[in-house]
PDB file of C-alpha atoms in Angstrom:
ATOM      1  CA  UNK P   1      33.461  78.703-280.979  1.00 61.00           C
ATOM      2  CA  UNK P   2      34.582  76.594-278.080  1.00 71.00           C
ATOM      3  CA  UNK P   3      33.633  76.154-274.399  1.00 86.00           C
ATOM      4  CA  UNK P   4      35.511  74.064-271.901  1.00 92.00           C
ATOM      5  CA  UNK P   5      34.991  74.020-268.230  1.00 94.00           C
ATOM      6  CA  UNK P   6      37.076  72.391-265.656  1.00 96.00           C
ATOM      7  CA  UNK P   7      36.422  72.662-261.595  1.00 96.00           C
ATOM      8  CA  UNK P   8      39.025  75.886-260.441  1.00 94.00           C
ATOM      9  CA  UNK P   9      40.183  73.745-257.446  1.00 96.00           C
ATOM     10  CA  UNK P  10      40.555  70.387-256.153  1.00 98.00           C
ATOM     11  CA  UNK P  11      42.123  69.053-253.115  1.00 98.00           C
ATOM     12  CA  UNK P  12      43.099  65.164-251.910  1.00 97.00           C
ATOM     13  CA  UNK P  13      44.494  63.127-250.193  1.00 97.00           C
ATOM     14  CA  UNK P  14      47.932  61.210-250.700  1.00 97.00           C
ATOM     15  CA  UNK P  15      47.072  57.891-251.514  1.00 97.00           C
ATOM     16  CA  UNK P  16      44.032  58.680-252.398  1.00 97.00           C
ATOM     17  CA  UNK P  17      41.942  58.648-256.073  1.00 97.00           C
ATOM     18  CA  UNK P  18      41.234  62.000-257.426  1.00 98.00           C
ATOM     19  CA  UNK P  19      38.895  62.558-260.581  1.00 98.00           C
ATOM     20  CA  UNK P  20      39.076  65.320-262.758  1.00 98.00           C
ATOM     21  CA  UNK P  21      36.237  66.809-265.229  1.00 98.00           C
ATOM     22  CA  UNK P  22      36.450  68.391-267.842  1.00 97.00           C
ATOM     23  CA  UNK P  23      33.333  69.049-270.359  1.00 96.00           C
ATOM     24  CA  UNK P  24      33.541  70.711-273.694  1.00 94.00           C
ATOM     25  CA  UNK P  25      31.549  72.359-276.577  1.00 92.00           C
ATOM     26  CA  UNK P  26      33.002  72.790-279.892  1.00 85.00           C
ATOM     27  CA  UNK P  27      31.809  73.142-283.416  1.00 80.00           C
ATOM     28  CA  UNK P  28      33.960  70.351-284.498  1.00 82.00           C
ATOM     29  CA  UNK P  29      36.460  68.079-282.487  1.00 86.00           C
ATOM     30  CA  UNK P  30      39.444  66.019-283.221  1.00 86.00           C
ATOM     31  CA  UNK P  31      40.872  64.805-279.647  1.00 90.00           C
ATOM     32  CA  UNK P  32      41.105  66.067-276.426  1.00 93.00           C
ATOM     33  CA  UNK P  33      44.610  66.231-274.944  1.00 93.00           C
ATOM     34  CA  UNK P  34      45.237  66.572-270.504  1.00 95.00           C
ATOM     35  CA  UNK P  35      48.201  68.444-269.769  1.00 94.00           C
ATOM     36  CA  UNK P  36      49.829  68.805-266.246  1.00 95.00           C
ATOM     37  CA  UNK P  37      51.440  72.183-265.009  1.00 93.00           C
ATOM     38  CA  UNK P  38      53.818  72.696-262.380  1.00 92.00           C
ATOM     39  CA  UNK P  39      53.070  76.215-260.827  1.00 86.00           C
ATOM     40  CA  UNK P  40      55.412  78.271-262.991  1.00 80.00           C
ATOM     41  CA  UNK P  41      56.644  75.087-265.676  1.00 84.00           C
ATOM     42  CA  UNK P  42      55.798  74.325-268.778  1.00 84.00           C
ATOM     43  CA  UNK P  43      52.837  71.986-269.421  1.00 89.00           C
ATOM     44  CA  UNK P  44      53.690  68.663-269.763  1.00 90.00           C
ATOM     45  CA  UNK P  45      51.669  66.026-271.674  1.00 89.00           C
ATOM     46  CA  UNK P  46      49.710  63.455-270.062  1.00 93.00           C
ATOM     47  CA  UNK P  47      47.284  61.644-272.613  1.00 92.00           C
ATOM     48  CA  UNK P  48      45.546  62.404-275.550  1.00 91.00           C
ATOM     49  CA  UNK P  49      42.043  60.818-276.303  1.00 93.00           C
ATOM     50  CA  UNK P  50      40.382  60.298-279.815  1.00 91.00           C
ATOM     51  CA  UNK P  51      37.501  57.511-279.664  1.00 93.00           C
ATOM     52  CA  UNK P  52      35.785  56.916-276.559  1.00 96.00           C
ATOM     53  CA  UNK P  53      36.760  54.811-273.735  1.00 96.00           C
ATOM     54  CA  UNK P  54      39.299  54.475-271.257  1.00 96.00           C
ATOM     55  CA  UNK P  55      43.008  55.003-271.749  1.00 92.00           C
ATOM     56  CA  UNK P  56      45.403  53.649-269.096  1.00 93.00           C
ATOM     57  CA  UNK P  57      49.011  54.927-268.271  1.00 88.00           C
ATOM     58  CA  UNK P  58      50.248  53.835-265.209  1.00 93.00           C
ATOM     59  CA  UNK P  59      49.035  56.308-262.317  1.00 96.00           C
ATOM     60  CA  UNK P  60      47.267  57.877-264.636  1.00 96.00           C
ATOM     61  CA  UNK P  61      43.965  57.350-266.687  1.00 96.00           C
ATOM     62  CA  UNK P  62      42.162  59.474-269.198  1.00 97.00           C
ATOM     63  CA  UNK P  63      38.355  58.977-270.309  1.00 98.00           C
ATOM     64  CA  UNK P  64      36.378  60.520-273.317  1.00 97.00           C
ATOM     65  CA  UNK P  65      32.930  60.413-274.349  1.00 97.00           C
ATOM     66  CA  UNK P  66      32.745  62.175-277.439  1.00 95.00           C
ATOM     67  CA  UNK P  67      28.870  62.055-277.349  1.00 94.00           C
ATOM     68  CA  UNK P  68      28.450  63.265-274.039  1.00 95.00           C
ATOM     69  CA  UNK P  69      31.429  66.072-274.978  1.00 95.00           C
ATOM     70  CA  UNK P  70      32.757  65.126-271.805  1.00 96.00           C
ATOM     71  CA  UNK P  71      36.199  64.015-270.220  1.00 97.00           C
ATOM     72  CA  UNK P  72      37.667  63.182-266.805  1.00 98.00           C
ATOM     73  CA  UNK P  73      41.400  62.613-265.932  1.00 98.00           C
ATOM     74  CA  UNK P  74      41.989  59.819-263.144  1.00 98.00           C
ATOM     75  CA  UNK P  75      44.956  59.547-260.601  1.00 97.00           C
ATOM     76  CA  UNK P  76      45.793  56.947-259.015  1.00 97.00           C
ATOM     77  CA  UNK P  77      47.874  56.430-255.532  1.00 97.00           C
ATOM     78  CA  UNK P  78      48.189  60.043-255.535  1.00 98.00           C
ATOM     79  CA  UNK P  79      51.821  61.621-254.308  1.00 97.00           C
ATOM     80  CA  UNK P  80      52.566  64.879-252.684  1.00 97.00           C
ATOM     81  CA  UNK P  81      54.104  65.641-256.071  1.00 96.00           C
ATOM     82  CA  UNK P  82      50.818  65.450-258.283  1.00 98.00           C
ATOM     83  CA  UNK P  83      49.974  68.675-256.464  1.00 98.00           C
ATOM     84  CA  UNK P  84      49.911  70.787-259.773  1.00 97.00           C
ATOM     85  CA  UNK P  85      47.116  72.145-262.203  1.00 95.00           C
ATOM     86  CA  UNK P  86      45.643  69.718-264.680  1.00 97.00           C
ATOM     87  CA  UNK P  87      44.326  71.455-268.101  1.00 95.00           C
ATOM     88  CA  UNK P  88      42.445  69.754-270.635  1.00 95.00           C
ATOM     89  CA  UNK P  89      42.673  71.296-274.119  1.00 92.00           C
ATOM     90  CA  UNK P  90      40.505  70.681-277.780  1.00 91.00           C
ATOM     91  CA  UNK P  91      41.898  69.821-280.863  1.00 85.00           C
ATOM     92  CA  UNK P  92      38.900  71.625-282.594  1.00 80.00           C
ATOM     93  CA  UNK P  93      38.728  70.173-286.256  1.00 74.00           C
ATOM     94  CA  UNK P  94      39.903  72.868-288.727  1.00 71.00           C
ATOM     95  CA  UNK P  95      41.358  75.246-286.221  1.00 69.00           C
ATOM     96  CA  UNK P  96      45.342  75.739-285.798  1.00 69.00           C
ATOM     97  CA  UNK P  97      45.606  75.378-282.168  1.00 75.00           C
ATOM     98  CA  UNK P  98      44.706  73.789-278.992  1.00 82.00           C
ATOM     99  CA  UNK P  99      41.855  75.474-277.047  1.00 86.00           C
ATOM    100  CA  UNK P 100      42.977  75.087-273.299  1.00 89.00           C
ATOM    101  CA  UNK P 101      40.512  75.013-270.257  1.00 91.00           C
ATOM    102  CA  UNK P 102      40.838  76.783-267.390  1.00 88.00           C
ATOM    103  CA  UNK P 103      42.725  74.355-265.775  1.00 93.00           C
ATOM    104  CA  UNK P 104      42.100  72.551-262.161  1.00 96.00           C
ATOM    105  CA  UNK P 105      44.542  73.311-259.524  1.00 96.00           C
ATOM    106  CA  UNK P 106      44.932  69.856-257.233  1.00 98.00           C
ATOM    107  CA  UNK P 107      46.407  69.967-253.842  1.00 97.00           C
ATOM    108  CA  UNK P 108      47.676  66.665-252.741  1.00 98.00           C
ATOM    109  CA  UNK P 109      47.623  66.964-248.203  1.00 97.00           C
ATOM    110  CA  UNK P 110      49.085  64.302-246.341  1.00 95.00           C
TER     111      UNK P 110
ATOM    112  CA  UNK J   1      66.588  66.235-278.341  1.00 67.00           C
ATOM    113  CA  UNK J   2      63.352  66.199-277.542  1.00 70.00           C
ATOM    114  CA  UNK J   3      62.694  69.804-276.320  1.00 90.00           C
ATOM    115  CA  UNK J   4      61.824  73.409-276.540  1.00 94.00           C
ATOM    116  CA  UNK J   5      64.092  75.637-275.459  1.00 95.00           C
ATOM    117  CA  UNK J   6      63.498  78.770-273.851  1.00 96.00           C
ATOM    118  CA  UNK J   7      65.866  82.376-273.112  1.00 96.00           C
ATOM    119  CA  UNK J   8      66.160  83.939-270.964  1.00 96.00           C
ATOM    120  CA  UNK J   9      64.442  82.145-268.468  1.00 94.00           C
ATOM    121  CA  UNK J  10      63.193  85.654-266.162  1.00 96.00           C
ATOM    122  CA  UNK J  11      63.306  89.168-267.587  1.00 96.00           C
ATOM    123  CA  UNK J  12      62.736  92.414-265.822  1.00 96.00           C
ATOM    124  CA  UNK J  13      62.332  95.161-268.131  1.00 95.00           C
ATOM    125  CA  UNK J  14      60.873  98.584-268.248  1.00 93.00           C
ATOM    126  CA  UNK J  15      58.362 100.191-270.057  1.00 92.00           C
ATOM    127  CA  UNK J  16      60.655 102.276-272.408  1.00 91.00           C
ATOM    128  CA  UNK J  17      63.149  99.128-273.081  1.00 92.00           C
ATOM    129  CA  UNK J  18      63.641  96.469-276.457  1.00 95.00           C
ATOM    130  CA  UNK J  19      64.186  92.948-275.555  1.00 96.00           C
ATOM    131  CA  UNK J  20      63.781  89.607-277.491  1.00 97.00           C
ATOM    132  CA  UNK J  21      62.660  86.201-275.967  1.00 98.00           C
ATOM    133  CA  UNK J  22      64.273  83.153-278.024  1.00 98.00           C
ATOM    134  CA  UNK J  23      62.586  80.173-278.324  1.00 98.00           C
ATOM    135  CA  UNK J  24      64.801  77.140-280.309  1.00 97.00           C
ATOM    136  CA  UNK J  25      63.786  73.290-280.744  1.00 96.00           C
ATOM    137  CA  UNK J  26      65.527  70.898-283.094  1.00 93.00           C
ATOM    138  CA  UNK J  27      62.940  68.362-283.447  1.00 92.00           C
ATOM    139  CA  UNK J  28      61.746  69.015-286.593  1.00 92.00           C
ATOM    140  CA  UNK J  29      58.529  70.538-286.020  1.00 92.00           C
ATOM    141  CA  UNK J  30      57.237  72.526-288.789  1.00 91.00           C
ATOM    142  CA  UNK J  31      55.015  74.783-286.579  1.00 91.00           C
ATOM    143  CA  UNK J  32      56.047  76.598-283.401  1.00 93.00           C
ATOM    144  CA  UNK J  33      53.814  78.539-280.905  1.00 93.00           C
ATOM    145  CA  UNK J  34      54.050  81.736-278.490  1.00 95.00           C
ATOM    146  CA  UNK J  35      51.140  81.776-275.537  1.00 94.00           C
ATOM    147  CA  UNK J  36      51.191  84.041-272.709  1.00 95.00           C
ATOM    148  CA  UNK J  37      49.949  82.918-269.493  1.00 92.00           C
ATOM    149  CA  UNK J  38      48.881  85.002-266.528  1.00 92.00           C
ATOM    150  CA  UNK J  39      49.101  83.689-262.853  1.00 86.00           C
ATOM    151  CA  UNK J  40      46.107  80.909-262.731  1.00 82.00           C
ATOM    152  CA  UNK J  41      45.444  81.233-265.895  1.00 87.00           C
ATOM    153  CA  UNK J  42      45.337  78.661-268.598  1.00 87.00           C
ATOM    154  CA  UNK J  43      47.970  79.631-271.748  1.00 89.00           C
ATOM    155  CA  UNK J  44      46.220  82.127-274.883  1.00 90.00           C
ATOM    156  CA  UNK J  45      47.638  81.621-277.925  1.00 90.00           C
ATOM    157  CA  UNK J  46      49.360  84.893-279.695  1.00 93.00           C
ATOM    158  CA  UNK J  47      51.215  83.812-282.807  1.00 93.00           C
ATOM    159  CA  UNK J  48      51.484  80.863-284.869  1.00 91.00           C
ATOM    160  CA  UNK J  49      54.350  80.130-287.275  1.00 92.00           C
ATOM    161  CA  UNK J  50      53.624  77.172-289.979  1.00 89.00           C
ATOM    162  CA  UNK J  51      56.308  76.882-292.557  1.00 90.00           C
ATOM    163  CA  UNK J  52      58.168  79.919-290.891  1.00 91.00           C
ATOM    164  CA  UNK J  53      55.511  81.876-292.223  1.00 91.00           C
ATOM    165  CA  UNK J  54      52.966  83.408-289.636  1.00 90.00           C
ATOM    166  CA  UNK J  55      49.651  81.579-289.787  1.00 84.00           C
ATOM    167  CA  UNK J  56      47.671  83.229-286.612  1.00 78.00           C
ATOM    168  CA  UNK J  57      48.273  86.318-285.631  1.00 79.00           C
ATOM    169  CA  UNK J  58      45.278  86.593-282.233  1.00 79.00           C
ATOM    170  CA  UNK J  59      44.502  90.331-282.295  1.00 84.00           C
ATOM    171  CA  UNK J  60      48.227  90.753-280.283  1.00 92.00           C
ATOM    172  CA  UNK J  61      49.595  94.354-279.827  1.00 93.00           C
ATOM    173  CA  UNK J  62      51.488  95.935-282.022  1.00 93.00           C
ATOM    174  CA  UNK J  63      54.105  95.995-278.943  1.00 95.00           C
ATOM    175  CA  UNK J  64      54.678  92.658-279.844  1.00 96.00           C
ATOM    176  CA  UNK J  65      56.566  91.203-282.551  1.00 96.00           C
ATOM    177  CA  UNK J  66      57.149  87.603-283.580  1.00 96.00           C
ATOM    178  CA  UNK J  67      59.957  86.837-286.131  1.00 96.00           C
ATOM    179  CA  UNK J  68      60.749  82.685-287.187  1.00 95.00           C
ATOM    180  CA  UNK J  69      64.593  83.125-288.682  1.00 94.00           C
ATOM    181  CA  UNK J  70      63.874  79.567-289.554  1.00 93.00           C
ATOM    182  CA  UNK J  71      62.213  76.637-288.929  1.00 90.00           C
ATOM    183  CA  UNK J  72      64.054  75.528-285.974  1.00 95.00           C
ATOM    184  CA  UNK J  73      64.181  79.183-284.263  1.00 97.00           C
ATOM    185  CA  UNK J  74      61.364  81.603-282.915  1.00 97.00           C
ATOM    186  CA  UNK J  75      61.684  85.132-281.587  1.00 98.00           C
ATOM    187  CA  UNK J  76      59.305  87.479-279.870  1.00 98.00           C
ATOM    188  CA  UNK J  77      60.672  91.036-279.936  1.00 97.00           C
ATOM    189  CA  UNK J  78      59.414  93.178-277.080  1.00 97.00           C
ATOM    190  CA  UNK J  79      58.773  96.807-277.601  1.00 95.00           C
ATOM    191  CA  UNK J  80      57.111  99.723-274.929  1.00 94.00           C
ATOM    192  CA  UNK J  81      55.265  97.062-273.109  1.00 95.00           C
ATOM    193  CA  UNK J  82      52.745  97.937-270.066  1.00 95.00           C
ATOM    194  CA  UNK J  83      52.698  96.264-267.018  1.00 95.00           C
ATOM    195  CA  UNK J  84      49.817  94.121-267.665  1.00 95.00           C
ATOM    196  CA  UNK J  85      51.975  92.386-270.022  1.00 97.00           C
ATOM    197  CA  UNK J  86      54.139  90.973-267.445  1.00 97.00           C
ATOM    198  CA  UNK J  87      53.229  86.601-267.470  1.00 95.00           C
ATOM    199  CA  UNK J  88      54.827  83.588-268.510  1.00 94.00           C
ATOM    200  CA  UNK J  89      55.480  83.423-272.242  1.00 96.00           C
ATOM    201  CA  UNK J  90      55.423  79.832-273.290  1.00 95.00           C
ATOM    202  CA  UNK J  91      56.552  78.917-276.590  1.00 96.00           C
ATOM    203  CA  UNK J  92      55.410  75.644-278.329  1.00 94.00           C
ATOM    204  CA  UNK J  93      56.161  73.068-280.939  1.00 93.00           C
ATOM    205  CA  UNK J  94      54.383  70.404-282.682  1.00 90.00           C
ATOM    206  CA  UNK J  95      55.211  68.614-286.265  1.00 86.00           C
ATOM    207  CA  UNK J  96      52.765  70.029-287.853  1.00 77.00           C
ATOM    208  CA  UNK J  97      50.170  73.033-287.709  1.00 71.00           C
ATOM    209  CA  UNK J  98      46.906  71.756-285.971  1.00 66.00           C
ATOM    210  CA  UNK J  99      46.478  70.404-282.003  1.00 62.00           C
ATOM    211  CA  UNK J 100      46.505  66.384-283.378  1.00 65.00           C
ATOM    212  CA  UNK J 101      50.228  65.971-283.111  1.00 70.00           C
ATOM    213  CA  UNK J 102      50.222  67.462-279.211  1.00 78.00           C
ATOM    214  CA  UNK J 103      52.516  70.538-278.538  1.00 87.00           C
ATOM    215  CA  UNK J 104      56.094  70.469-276.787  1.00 91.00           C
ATOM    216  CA  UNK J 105      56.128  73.460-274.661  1.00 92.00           C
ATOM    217  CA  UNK J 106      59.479  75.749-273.395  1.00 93.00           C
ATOM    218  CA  UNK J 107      60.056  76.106-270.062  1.00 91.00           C
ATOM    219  CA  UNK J 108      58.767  79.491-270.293  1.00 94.00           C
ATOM    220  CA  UNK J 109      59.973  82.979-269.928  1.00 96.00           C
ATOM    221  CA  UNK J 110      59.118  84.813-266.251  1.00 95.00           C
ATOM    222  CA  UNK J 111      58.145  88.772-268.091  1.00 96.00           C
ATOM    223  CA  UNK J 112      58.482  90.796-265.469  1.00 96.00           C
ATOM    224  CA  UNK J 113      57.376  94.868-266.500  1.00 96.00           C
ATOM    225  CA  UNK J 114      58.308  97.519-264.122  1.00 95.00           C
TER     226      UNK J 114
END
Protein backbone atom coordinates (compact mmCIF):
# COMPACT_ATOMS: atom_id res chain seq x y z
CA UNK A 1 0.00 0.00 0.00
CA UNK A 2 0.94 3.63 -0.31
CA UNK A 3 0.32 6.86 1.64
CA UNK A 4 1.27 10.31 0.49
CA UNK A 5 0.23 13.51 2.04
CA UNK A 6 0.69 16.93 0.73
CA UNK A 7 -0.75 20.35 2.54
CA UNK A 8 -4.48 20.98 0.49
CA UNK A 9 -3.55 24.72 0.17
CA UNK A 10 -0.84 27.11 0.07
CA UNK A 11 -0.74 30.72 -0.60
CA UNK A 12 2.42 33.37 -1.32
CA UNK A 13 3.62 35.97 -2.23
CA UNK A 14 5.14 37.05 -5.74
CA UNK A 15 8.63 37.21 -5.26
CA UNK A 16 8.56 35.35 -2.58
CA UNK A 17 10.00 31.49 -1.64
CA UNK A 18 7.36 28.96 -1.23
CA UNK A 19 8.12 25.30 0.11
CA UNK A 20 6.18 22.45 -0.59
CA UNK A 21 5.91 18.98 1.47
CA UNK A 22 5.22 16.13 0.57
CA UNK A 23 5.78 12.82 2.85
CA UNK A 24 5.23 9.30 1.75
CA UNK A 25 4.84 5.62 2.88
CA UNK A 26 5.28 2.85 0.55
CA UNK A 27 6.21 -0.77 0.69
CA UNK A 28 8.90 -0.25 -1.78
CA UNK A 29 10.09 2.99 -3.67
CA UNK A 30 11.87 3.79 -6.81
CA UNK A 31 11.72 7.80 -7.19
CA UNK A 32 9.49 10.36 -6.44
CA UNK A 33 8.43 12.55 -9.36
CA UNK A 34 6.64 16.62 -8.67
CA UNK A 35 4.26 17.43 -11.23
CA UNK A 36 2.61 20.92 -11.76
CA UNK A 37 -1.16 21.32 -12.83
CA UNK A 38 -2.77 24.15 -14.34
CA UNK A 39 -6.47 24.18 -13.05
CA UNK A 40 -8.03 22.14 -15.84
CA UNK A 41 -4.35 21.10 -17.91
CA UNK A 42 -2.55 18.33 -18.02
CA UNK A 43 0.23 17.76 -15.45
CA UNK A 44 3.35 18.79 -16.48
CA UNK A 45 6.69 17.42 -15.18
CA UNK A 46 8.86 19.23 -12.93
CA UNK A 47 11.67 16.90 -11.41
CA UNK A 48 12.10 13.54 -10.56
CA UNK A 49 14.27 12.48 -7.48
CA UNK A 50 16.07 9.04 -6.92
CA UNK A 51 19.02 9.36 -4.22
CA UNK A 52 18.83 11.93 -1.70
CA UNK A 53 19.80 15.44 -1.89
CA UNK A 54 19.02 18.46 -3.62
CA UNK A 55 18.20 18.80 -7.30
CA UNK A 56 18.34 22.28 -8.87
CA UNK A 57 16.41 23.54 -12.04
CA UNK A 58 16.33 27.00 -12.38
CA UNK A 59 13.25 28.47 -10.30
CA UNK A 60 12.72 25.38 -9.23
CA UNK A 61 14.28 22.85 -6.67
CA UNK A 62 13.30 19.39 -5.60
CA UNK A 63 14.60 17.56 -2.29
CA UNK A 64 14.34 13.81 -1.21
CA UNK A 65 15.21 12.01 1.79
CA UNK A 66 14.54 8.57 1.14
CA UNK A 67 15.12 7.69 4.87
CA UNK A 68 13.00 10.17 6.26
CA UNK A 69 10.27 9.15 3.24
CA UNK A 70 10.00 12.68 2.85
CA UNK A 71 10.11 15.39 -0.03
CA UNK A 72 9.64 19.14 -0.48
CA UNK A 73 9.42 21.09 -3.82
CA UNK A 74 11.11 24.71 -3.68
CA UNK A 75 10.19 27.87 -5.80
CA UNK A 76 12.03 30.40 -6.23
CA UNK A 77 11.16 34.27 -7.24
CA UNK A 78 7.72 33.13 -7.41
CA UNK A 79 5.39 34.66 -10.48
CA UNK A 80 1.72 35.23 -10.62
CA UNK A 81 1.86 32.31 -13.04
CA UNK A 82 3.16 29.51 -10.53
CA UNK A 83 -0.34 29.86 -9.09
CA UNK A 84 -1.28 26.14 -9.91
CA UNK A 85 -1.45 22.75 -7.89
CA UNK A 86 1.80 20.94 -7.28
CA UNK A 87 1.40 16.92 -6.94
CA UNK A 88 4.04 14.71 -5.93
CA UNK A 89 3.65 11.10 -7.10
CA UNK A 90 5.65 7.42 -6.10
CA UNK A 91 7.24 5.28 -8.35
CA UNK A 92 6.47 2.33 -5.91
CA UNK A 93 9.00 -0.54 -6.85
CA UNK A 94 7.09 -3.38 -8.60
CA UNK A 95 3.88 -1.53 -9.19
CA UNK A 96 2.78 -0.27 -12.86
CA UNK A 97 1.95 3.20 -12.08
CA UNK A 98 2.57 6.38 -10.36
CA UNK A 99 0.74 6.83 -7.01
CA UNK A 100 -0.22 10.64 -7.02
CA UNK A 101 -0.78 12.78 -3.79
CA UNK A 102 -3.39 14.87 -3.21
CA UNK A 103 -1.85 17.63 -4.64
CA UNK A 104 -1.20 21.35 -3.06
CA UNK A 105 -3.05 24.12 -4.61
CA UNK A 106 -0.57 27.45 -4.45
CA UNK A 107 -1.92 30.87 -4.88
CA UNK A 108 0.68 33.30 -5.89
CA UNK A 109 -1.01 37.30 -4.52
CA UNK A 110 0.72 40.26 -5.48
CA UNK B 1 6.67 15.20 -31.37
CA UNK B 2 6.87 15.09 -28.05
CA UNK B 3 3.18 14.81 -26.94
CA UNK B 4 -0.03 13.18 -26.05
CA UNK B 5 -2.76 14.00 -27.83
CA UNK B 6 -6.13 14.24 -26.69
CA UNK B 7 -10.06 14.32 -28.62
CA UNK B 8 -12.24 15.81 -28.23
CA UNK B 9 -11.12 18.23 -25.93
CA UNK B 10 -14.98 18.81 -23.95
CA UNK B 11 -17.86 16.37 -24.35
CA UNK B 12 -21.39 16.73 -23.18
CA UNK B 13 -23.20 13.61 -23.36
CA UNK B 14 -26.20 11.97 -21.88
CA UNK B 15 -26.83 9.14 -19.95
CA UNK B 16 -28.35 6.91 -22.75
CA UNK B 17 -25.49 8.01 -25.44
CA UNK B 18 -22.00 5.97 -26.97
CA UNK B 19 -19.04 8.12 -27.35
CA UNK B 20 -15.23 7.38 -27.64
CA UNK B 21 -12.36 9.61 -26.24
CA UNK B 22 -9.06 9.20 -28.48
CA UNK B 23 -5.94 9.49 -27.06
CA UNK B 24 -2.75 9.29 -29.85
CA UNK B 25 1.14 9.92 -29.14
CA UNK B 26 3.90 9.05 -31.57
CA UNK B 27 6.73 8.91 -29.28
CA UNK B 28 7.25 5.53 -29.02
CA UNK B 29 6.05 4.70 -25.72
CA UNK B 30 5.21 1.19 -25.22
CA UNK B 31 2.68 1.86 -22.37
CA UNK B 32 -0.15 4.39 -22.39
CA UNK B 33 -2.47 5.42 -19.46
CA UNK B 34 -6.27 6.59 -18.88
CA UNK B 35 -6.86 8.49 -15.25
CA UNK B 36 -9.88 10.30 -14.40
CA UNK B 37 -9.67 13.27 -12.33
CA UNK B 38 -12.42 14.98 -10.38
CA UNK B 39 -12.36 18.80 -9.58
CA UNK B 40 -9.40 19.07 -6.77
CA UNK B 41 -8.63 15.92 -7.04
CA UNK B 42 -5.35 14.31 -7.80
CA UNK B 43 -5.62 11.82 -11.20
CA UNK B 44 -6.76 7.69 -10.34
CA UNK B 45 -5.52 5.47 -12.59
CA UNK B 46 -8.26 3.22 -14.63
CA UNK B 47 -6.51 1.25 -17.34
CA UNK B 48 -3.12 0.44 -18.29
CA UNK B 49 -2.05 -0.74 -21.75
CA UNK B 50 1.68 -2.39 -21.94
CA UNK B 51 2.41 -3.92 -25.26
CA UNK B 52 -1.21 -2.95 -26.46
CA UNK B 53 -2.29 -5.51 -24.23
CA UNK B 54 -4.22 -4.34 -21.00
CA UNK B 55 -2.02 -4.73 -17.93
CA UNK B 56 -4.32 -2.92 -15.07
CA UNK B 57 -7.61 -2.92 -15.25
CA UNK B 58 -8.55 -0.71 -11.40
CA UNK B 59 -11.95 -2.23 -10.54
CA UNK B 60 -13.45 0.42 -13.52
CA UNK B 61 -17.16 -0.02 -14.57
CA UNK B 62 -18.20 -2.05 -16.96
CA UNK B 63 -19.55 1.40 -18.57
CA UNK B 64 -16.20 1.86 -19.50
CA UNK B 65 -14.23 0.39 -22.13
CA UNK B 66 -10.59 0.82 -23.11
CA UNK B 67 -9.43 -0.50 -26.56
CA UNK B 68 -5.30 0.14 -27.77
CA UNK B 69 -5.74 -0.36 -31.86
CA UNK B 70 -2.02 -0.14 -31.54
CA UNK B 71 0.75 0.98 -29.88
CA UNK B 72 0.64 4.50 -30.83
CA UNK B 73 -3.36 4.86 -30.33
CA UNK B 74 -5.69 4.53 -27.16
CA UNK B 75 -9.47 4.63 -26.96
CA UNK B 76 -11.91 4.78 -24.11
CA UNK B 77 -15.42 3.88 -25.32
CA UNK B 78 -18.16 5.42 -23.22
CA UNK B 79 -21.33 3.56 -22.63
CA UNK B 80 -24.70 4.56 -20.17
CA UNK B 81 -22.53 6.63 -17.97
CA UNK B 82 -23.98 8.43 -14.65
CA UNK B 83 -23.36 11.74 -13.79
CA UNK B 84 -20.77 11.13 -11.29
CA UNK B 85 -18.67 10.14 -14.09
CA UNK B 86 -18.43 13.51 -15.47
CA UNK B 87 -14.19 14.72 -14.76
CA UNK B 88 -11.23 15.20 -16.69
CA UNK B 89 -9.99 12.05 -18.40
CA UNK B 90 -6.28 12.29 -18.77
CA UNK B 91 -4.53 9.91 -20.83
CA UNK B 92 -0.76 9.14 -20.35
CA UNK B 93 2.39 7.84 -21.91
CA UNK B 94 5.67 6.69 -20.80
CA UNK B 95 8.37 4.26 -22.68
CA UNK B 96 7.84 1.71 -20.75
CA UNK B 97 5.30 0.16 -18.12
CA UNK B 98 6.38 1.31 -14.54
CA UNK B 99 6.47 5.25 -13.04
CA UNK B 100 10.68 5.36 -13.60
CA UNK B 101 10.50 6.71 -17.10
CA UNK B 102 7.88 9.74 -15.92
CA UNK B 103 4.48 9.91 -17.81
CA UNK B 104 3.54 12.45 -20.74
CA UNK B 105 0.06 13.38 -20.05
CA UNK B 106 -2.92 14.63 -22.82
CA UNK B 107 -4.37 17.67 -22.40
CA UNK B 108 -7.32 15.99 -21.12
CA UNK B 109 -10.87 15.46 -22.04
CA UNK B 110 -13.64 17.95 -20.10
CA UNK B 111 -16.67 14.70 -19.57
CA UNK B 112 -19.43 16.48 -19.06
CA UNK B 113 -22.80 13.90 -18.16
CA UNK B 114 -26.16 15.40 -18.28
Amino acid sequence: GQNIDQPTEMTATEGAIVQINCTYQTSGFNGLFWYQQHAGEAPTFLSYNVLDGLEEKGRFSSFLSRSKGYSYLLLKELQMKDSASYLCAVDQTGANNLFFGTGTRLTVIP
Amino acid sequence: DTEVTQTPKHLVMGMTNKKSLKCEQHMGHRAMYWYKQKAKKPPELMFVYSYEKLSINESVPSRFSPECPNSSLLNLHLHALQPEDSALYLCASSQSIGGAYGYTFGSGTRLTVV
